[in-house]
Amino acid sequence: MPFAHQLADHGDRVALVTPDGHVSYGELAQRVAVTAERLGTVRRLVLLAGANSTDALVTYLAALSAGHPVLLVPGDSEHTIRSLTQAYAPDVVARPDADGRWTLDERDPRSAHTLHPDLALLLSTSGSTGSPKLVRLSHENLQANAESIATYLGIDDTDRAATTLPMHYCYGLSVIHSHLLRGAGLILTERSVSDAAFWAEFHAARGTSLAGVPYTFDLLDRIGFERMDLPHLRRVTQAGGRLAPERVARYAELGRRSGWQLFVMYGQTEATARMAYLPPHLAAERPEAVGVPIPGGSFRLQPVDGHGPGAGELVYAGPNVMLGYAESPADLALGRTVRELRTGDLARRASDGLYEIVGRRSRFVKILGLRIDPQRIETLLEEQGVNAYCAGDGEALAVAALSRAGDEGRIRRLIARKCGLPPRVVRVRAVAELPRLASGKPDYEAVRRLTHPAPEATPQPAGDLVRLYAEILDRADVTEDSSFVSLGGDSLCYVEMSLRLEETLGRLPTDWHTRTIRELHTMAAPAPGRLDGLEGQGGPEPPRARPATGIRRALRAWTNPRSWRTRRTLETSIALRALGIVLIVGSHVQVFDVKGFAHILIGIAGYNFARFQLTDAELRERVRNLWRSIARIAVPSMVWITGAVILTDFYDPANALLLNSLLDQGNDRFDWAYWFVEALVYFLVVLAALMAVPLLARLERRYVFGVPLALVTVGLVGRYDLLDLASARPQLSPTVVFWLFALGWAAARANTVRQRALLTAVLLFTLPGLFQDQSVRTAIVIAGVGLLIWVPTLPSLGPLSALAGVLASSSLYIYLTHYQVYPYLQEDFPLTALFASLVVGVGYAAVVTRVARTVRWL
């Protein structure tokens, strides 16, 4: 494989830009050579768990350069890895181990298979991930397609492309091949383009190329891509499905104004990656066309019954056409069985020589004797302003439409009228997100499931997780394409959600809250009986209020010997919340004297605000979720404190209204008992109002690290009370501690060592003096916030994680209630006072949860 063999020819040029630094072509070639030597000279079948990481790429290139055929599979899908390992019995399995270290599991020193000398790569066909049917690609296929793509895109050694698509997906892999061929750089990332950190990496690496499927462009629209300043961007490429012509034209015009080119491309896995492209200068005027064949390729139109002479099935020929399919290990010995590729797409050639796709031959369905083209239905709905996926479902048409609930009837009638079908055979389901495969392509099987659920005795894929999300978030609209943040999840339910998921799925990725249920499900299929009796039911059921679940889980974990041998990880923010609330209450009880954790929790509040509230949702939904979170904090707090005002003499009405910090009622200890809750509510109210301003919301999405850093600077004005706004207790004043909240927000957005080091420096220089001469308290806050900045997770054990989960998720309510518990027990029974305070707080959390789920207003 020439481009894999010739890496060293590019010398010291940057090959990879990773979160850990740059890797030159010389260094990459050396690492590839070492791994190739490890794989040996005897050809073996290598199953590779694909990932946009240095280890995965090195292993892939090493196998290619040494002549070992690679079976490339999704690295985040345990089910696929298991099924293809069982089906093809690979000689070597390359993947991370349980601790994340890259391993080569050499199962056979030679090979259990007869491998054809031309065989280089095995990929799943589009939509068949995990199926034993694979596409067989040769060394010539890969090299020829890489050269063709690099030629028409004009890639050179000054380019840097981000890996916005999965490595195991042929489109994503072609980005890697074509750039390595030219000595260009790859920005290795697994982040979504909706993630602010992605753009920080892209800016820092001076990215020039961005690749996307239609769903990628949906995300770009949401985050305001057209307003981004990307001075080094040269080209945006699109493939993986049809992008609406008006959007092609719009992005082409955007590129013209911004100085980059849009390449719309057409391809299939069976053609290695690409078969056609639309020259950028034609994108605005001919956005409906797929363009011309790539260099070295050609098209012809095969007549199809029922269509006029101008249209036919598109048939492609070129050096990138696959060797053929493999459906069993015996097929790995086959040579070429395919000379040209029948695409299954219906096309025509326009008078200007450009090809246009007009339908999909294999997607035609017969319903009540009528021949229906689902793609035509999708286009029809698109013209009416409705994005939808359509699929044949036996004797009915299944439609998933991106629309509001209640619109199904209108959409059903529109389709029936246009197609001549009775409405009863058109099944429509309104969804918040259209179902997509991991590659971003439409998931038509999910469309059929959505509109025609399986019988109750047959569980749907990821059904247990859907029910778990519905239960904890109290939502009835959960689907497999929902994520924690898209459902409005916040820090109050994040803890229980993460621990329940970890118990079910094992190790969780740090960005699990932004991933869809479908993506989480592919990592590890839920084991039977792991979800507290939720297993074995056919579809989502009405959420049930089960506020004591976390307590029961904690008790089970502590009494189960096996759980003490189960290693887990615990998010640092959760560990700090759990430890912090125990130390805060214990210090008030005077069991011990460890102060400072309330200020650490202010930083954690900012950290969680950035993670759960500043999502990529549309502005109205984001603001609505913000006010909902404010209500979930303020209302239970005001209810409890009002009771304390009525039943005791320690508090003023200003406390019940959360106004003590503003009115400065006095300097008594109990006057300031709830300063933390007041500060948090003030911060969130002001920020919710600011984020409701479209201009400010756009600025935050564009400058994801810069905005909180600027707010840290503004907060320092209050930290040093330069405007004389601090109260009688300055270290408890909202104006003084806001800078810590902003620092936590910035910590959640920091993605480079330089950014984290900057925040650490700010912390070290600005915190001293806040607590006057309390050096231990200062050191504790620095250590806690420093952990938040630098260490995302900590090692743990099952029982400790379960206990931490209960305490962390109840921390706000423990803080609220403990002032009314410990004074009555403190003098004679201090340990009992501490324990009782924690128990009452956990109980109040359970009551609030039950009430909220019953009345559905929080």
mmCIF file of N, CA and C in Angstrom, residues 126-179:
data_model
loop_
_atom_site.group_PDB
_atom_site.id
_atom_site.type_symbol
_atom_site.label_atom_id
_atom_site.label_comp_id
_atom_site.label_asym_id
_atom_site.label_seq_id
_atom_site.Cartn_x
_atom_site.Cartn_y
_atom_site.Cartn_z
ATOM 1 N N SER A 126 -23.238 -0.012 4.000
ATOM 2 C CA SER A 126 -24.020 1.037 4.653
ATOM 3 C C SER A 126 -25.275 0.451 5.276
ATOM 4 N N GLY A 127 -25.445 0.697 6.566
ATOM 5 C CA GLY A 127 -26.658 0.246 7.252
ATOM 6 C C GLY A 127 -26.610 -1.193 7.719
ATOM 7 N N SER A 128 -25.468 -1.910 7.495
ATOM 8 C CA SER A 128 -25.431 -3.331 7.882
ATOM 9 C C SER A 128 -24.365 -3.602 8.923
ATOM 10 N N THR A 129 -24.050 -2.615 9.755
ATOM 11 C CA THR A 129 -23.024 -2.795 10.773
ATOM 12 C C THR A 129 -23.347 -4.001 11.649
ATOM 13 N N GLY A 130 -22.379 -4.898 11.786
ATOM 14 C CA GLY A 130 -22.576 -6.111 12.567
ATOM 15 C C GLY A 130 -23.032 -7.294 11.746
ATOM 16 N N SER A 131 -23.467 -7.062 10.517
ATOM 17 C CA SER A 131 -23.877 -8.155 9.637
ATOM 18 C C SER A 131 -22.640 -8.862 9.092
ATOM 19 N N PRO A 132 -22.708 -10.180 8.892
ATOM 20 C CA PRO A 132 -21.553 -10.885 8.325
ATOM 21 C C PRO A 132 -21.287 -10.519 6.870
ATOM 22 N N LYS A 133 -22.189 -9.802 6.213
ATOM 23 C CA LYS A 133 -21.951 -9.384 4.834
ATOM 24 C C LYS A 133 -21.014 -8.186 4.824
ATOM 25 N N LEU A 134 -19.856 -8.371 4.202
ATOM 26 C CA LEU A 134 -18.823 -7.347 4.181
ATOM 27 C C LEU A 134 -18.416 -7.026 2.750
ATOM 28 N N VAL A 135 -17.884 -5.830 2.570
ATOM 29 C CA VAL A 135 -17.333 -5.409 1.283
ATOM 30 C C VAL A 135 -15.845 -5.731 1.278
ATOM 31 N N ARG A 136 -15.394 -6.453 0.224
ATOM 32 C CA ARG A 136 -13.974 -6.789 0.097
ATOM 33 C C ARG A 136 -13.288 -5.747 -0.790
ATOM 34 N N LEU A 137 -12.304 -5.052 -0.222
ATOM 35 C CA LEU A 137 -11.585 -4.013 -0.956
ATOM 36 C C LEU A 137 -10.111 -4.399 -1.095
ATOM 37 N N SER A 138 -9.539 -4.040 -2.234
ATOM 38 C CA SER A 138 -8.143 -4.396 -2.527
ATOM 39 C C SER A 138 -7.220 -3.226 -2.243
ATOM 40 N N HIS A 139 -5.905 -3.513 -2.271
ATOM 41 C CA HIS A 139 -4.911 -2.450 -2.147
ATOM 42 C C HIS A 139 -5.084 -1.437 -3.269
ATOM 43 N N GLU A 140 -5.361 -1.918 -4.484
ATOM 44 C CA GLU A 140 -5.552 -1.013 -5.618
ATOM 45 C C GLU A 140 -6.768 -0.125 -5.404
ATOM 46 N N ASN A 141 -7.865 -0.693 -4.867
ATOM 47 C CA ASN A 141 -9.055 0.105 -4.587
ATOM 48 C C ASN A 141 -8.717 1.298 -3.690
ATOM 49 N N LEU A 142 -8.035 1.024 -2.595
ATOM 50 C CA LEU A 142 -7.746 2.061 -1.613
ATOM 51 C C LEU A 142 -6.823 3.126 -2.186
ATOM 52 N N GLN A 143 -5.758 2.680 -2.852
ATOM 53 C CA GLN A 143 -4.784 3.625 -3.399
ATOM 54 C C GLN A 143 -5.418 4.475 -4.506
ATOM 55 N N ALA A 144 -6.132 3.833 -5.427
ATOM 56 C CA ALA A 144 -6.718 4.562 -6.550
ATOM 57 C C ALA A 144 -7.745 5.578 -6.073
ATOM 58 N N ASN A 145 -8.591 5.191 -5.109
ATOM 59 C CA ASN A 145 -9.609 6.124 -4.639
ATOM 60 C C ASN A 145 -8.986 7.287 -3.870
ATOM 61 N N ALA A 146 -7.948 7.008 -3.091
ATOM 62 C CA ALA A 146 -7.256 8.080 -2.371
ATOM 63 C C ALA A 146 -6.658 9.083 -3.352
ATOM 64 N N GLU A 147 -6.016 8.578 -4.407
ATOM 65 C CA GLU A 147 -5.401 9.463 -5.398
ATOM 66 C C GLU A 147 -6.453 10.282 -6.135
ATOM 67 N N SER A 148 -7.559 9.657 -6.484
ATOM 68 C CA SER A 148 -8.620 10.362 -7.196
ATOM 69 C C SER A 148 -9.204 11.480 -6.333
ATOM 70 N N ILE A 149 -9.507 11.169 -5.089
ATOM 71 C CA ILE A 149 -10.099 12.168 -4.192
ATOM 72 C C ILE A 149 -9.122 13.317 -3.954
ATOM 73 N N ALA A 150 -7.868 12.982 -3.666
ATOM 74 C CA ALA A 150 -6.870 14.023 -3.421
ATOM 75 C C ALA A 150 -6.711 14.932 -4.636
ATOM 76 N N THR A 151 -6.865 14.354 -5.831
ATOM 77 C CA THR A 151 -6.709 15.136 -7.059
ATOM 78 C C THR A 151 -7.842 16.131 -7.243
ATOM 79 N N TYR A 152 -9.111 15.657 -7.192
ATOM 80 C CA TYR A 152 -10.192 16.607 -7.489
ATOM 81 C C TYR A 152 -10.445 17.574 -6.341
ATOM 82 N N LEU A 153 -10.035 17.211 -5.104
ATOM 83 C CA LEU A 153 -10.157 18.167 -4.002
ATOM 84 C C LEU A 153 -8.977 19.135 -3.944
ATOM 85 N N GLY A 154 -7.903 18.805 -4.628
ATOM 86 C CA GLY A 154 -6.733 19.676 -4.601
ATOM 87 C C GLY A 154 -6.001 19.661 -3.270
ATOM 88 N N ILE A 155 -5.959 18.499 -2.615
ATOM 89 C CA ILE A 155 -5.294 18.386 -1.316
ATOM 90 C C ILE A 155 -3.787 18.489 -1.503
ATOM 91 N N ASP A 156 -3.119 19.270 -0.633
ATOM 92 C CA ASP A 156 -1.658 19.322 -0.656
ATOM 93 C C ASP A 156 -1.133 19.211 0.774
ATOM 94 N N ASP A 157 0.187 19.300 0.912
ATOM 95 C CA ASP A 157 0.789 19.022 2.216
ATOM 96 C C ASP A 157 0.597 20.147 3.232
ATOM 97 N N THR A 158 -0.086 21.231 2.840
ATOM 98 C CA THR A 158 -0.387 22.287 3.805
ATOM 99 C C THR A 158 -1.779 22.132 4.408
ATOM 100 N N ASP A 159 -2.512 21.127 3.963
ATOM 101 C CA ASP A 159 -3.873 20.923 4.462
ATOM 102 C C ASP A 159 -3.885 20.245 5.825
ATOM 103 N N ARG A 160 -4.952 20.532 6.580
ATOM 104 C CA ARG A 160 -5.210 19.825 7.837
ATOM 105 C C ARG A 160 -6.714 19.562 7.928
ATOM 106 N N ALA A 161 -7.063 18.282 7.983
ATOM 107 C CA ALA A 161 -8.471 17.876 7.984
ATOM 108 C C ALA A 161 -8.853 17.292 9.334
ATOM 109 N N ALA A 162 -10.029 17.663 9.811
ATOM 110 C CA ALA A 162 -10.536 17.104 11.064
ATOM 111 C C ALA A 162 -11.256 15.792 10.792
ATOM 112 N N THR A 163 -11.090 14.838 11.682
ATOM 113 C CA THR A 163 -11.757 13.535 11.542
ATOM 114 C C THR A 163 -13.161 13.637 12.144
ATOM 115 N N THR A 164 -14.053 14.284 11.409
ATOM 116 C CA THR A 164 -15.411 14.515 11.886
ATOM 117 C C THR A 164 -16.313 13.300 11.740
ATOM 118 N N LEU A 165 -15.824 12.273 11.062
ATOM 119 C CA LEU A 165 -16.626 11.074 10.810
ATOM 120 C C LEU A 165 -15.887 9.856 11.351
ATOM 121 N N PRO A 166 -16.608 8.780 11.677
ATOM 122 C CA PRO A 166 -15.943 7.604 12.245
ATOM 123 C C PRO A 166 -14.947 6.974 11.268
ATOM 124 N N MET A 167 -13.869 6.463 11.804
ATOM 125 C CA MET A 167 -12.851 5.809 10.988
ATOM 126 C C MET A 167 -13.404 4.575 10.278
ATOM 127 N N HIS A 168 -14.332 3.853 10.909
ATOM 128 C CA HIS A 168 -14.843 2.626 10.304
ATOM 129 C C HIS A 168 -15.827 2.886 9.174
ATOM 130 N N TYR A 169 -16.223 4.135 8.993
ATOM 131 C CA TYR A 169 -17.158 4.527 7.935
ATOM 132 C C TYR A 169 -16.331 4.917 6.710
ATOM 133 N N CYS A 170 -16.691 4.407 5.536
ATOM 134 C CA CYS A 170 -15.824 4.565 4.363
ATOM 135 C C CYS A 170 -15.528 6.021 4.038
ATOM 136 N N TYR A 171 -16.481 6.904 4.275
ATOM 137 C CA TYR A 171 -16.269 8.320 4.018
ATOM 138 C C TYR A 171 -15.208 8.883 4.964
ATOM 139 N N GLY A 172 -15.344 8.565 6.253
ATOM 140 C CA GLY A 172 -14.348 9.020 7.214
ATOM 141 C C GLY A 172 -12.974 8.457 6.918
ATOM 142 N N LEU A 173 -12.935 7.187 6.491
ATOM 143 C CA LEU A 173 -11.651 6.554 6.174
ATOM 144 C C LEU A 173 -11.020 7.190 4.941
ATOM 145 N N SER A 174 -11.853 7.597 3.979
ATOM 146 C CA SER A 174 -11.304 8.207 2.762
ATOM 147 C C SER A 174 -10.656 9.551 3.067
ATOM 148 N N VAL A 175 -11.158 10.263 4.073
ATOM 149 C CA VAL A 175 -10.524 11.514 4.494
ATOM 150 C C VAL A 175 -9.107 11.223 4.988
ATOM 151 N N ILE A 176 -8.970 10.160 5.763
ATOM 152 C CA ILE A 176 -7.654 9.777 6.274
ATOM 153 C C ILE A 176 -6.724 9.395 5.130
ATOM 154 N N HIS A 177 -7.190 8.523 4.237
ATOM 155 C CA HIS A 177 -6.345 8.046 3.129
ATOM 156 C C HIS A 177 -5.858 9.198 2.252
ATOM 157 N N SER A 178 -6.796 10.040 1.815
ATOM 158 C CA SER A 178 -6.453 11.081 0.841
ATOM 159 C C SER A 178 -5.508 12.122 1.425
ATOM 160 N N HIS A 179 -5.595 12.380 2.708
ATOM 161 C CA HIS A 179 -4.698 13.366 3.308
ATOM 162 C C HIS A 179 -3.323 12.774 3.617
#
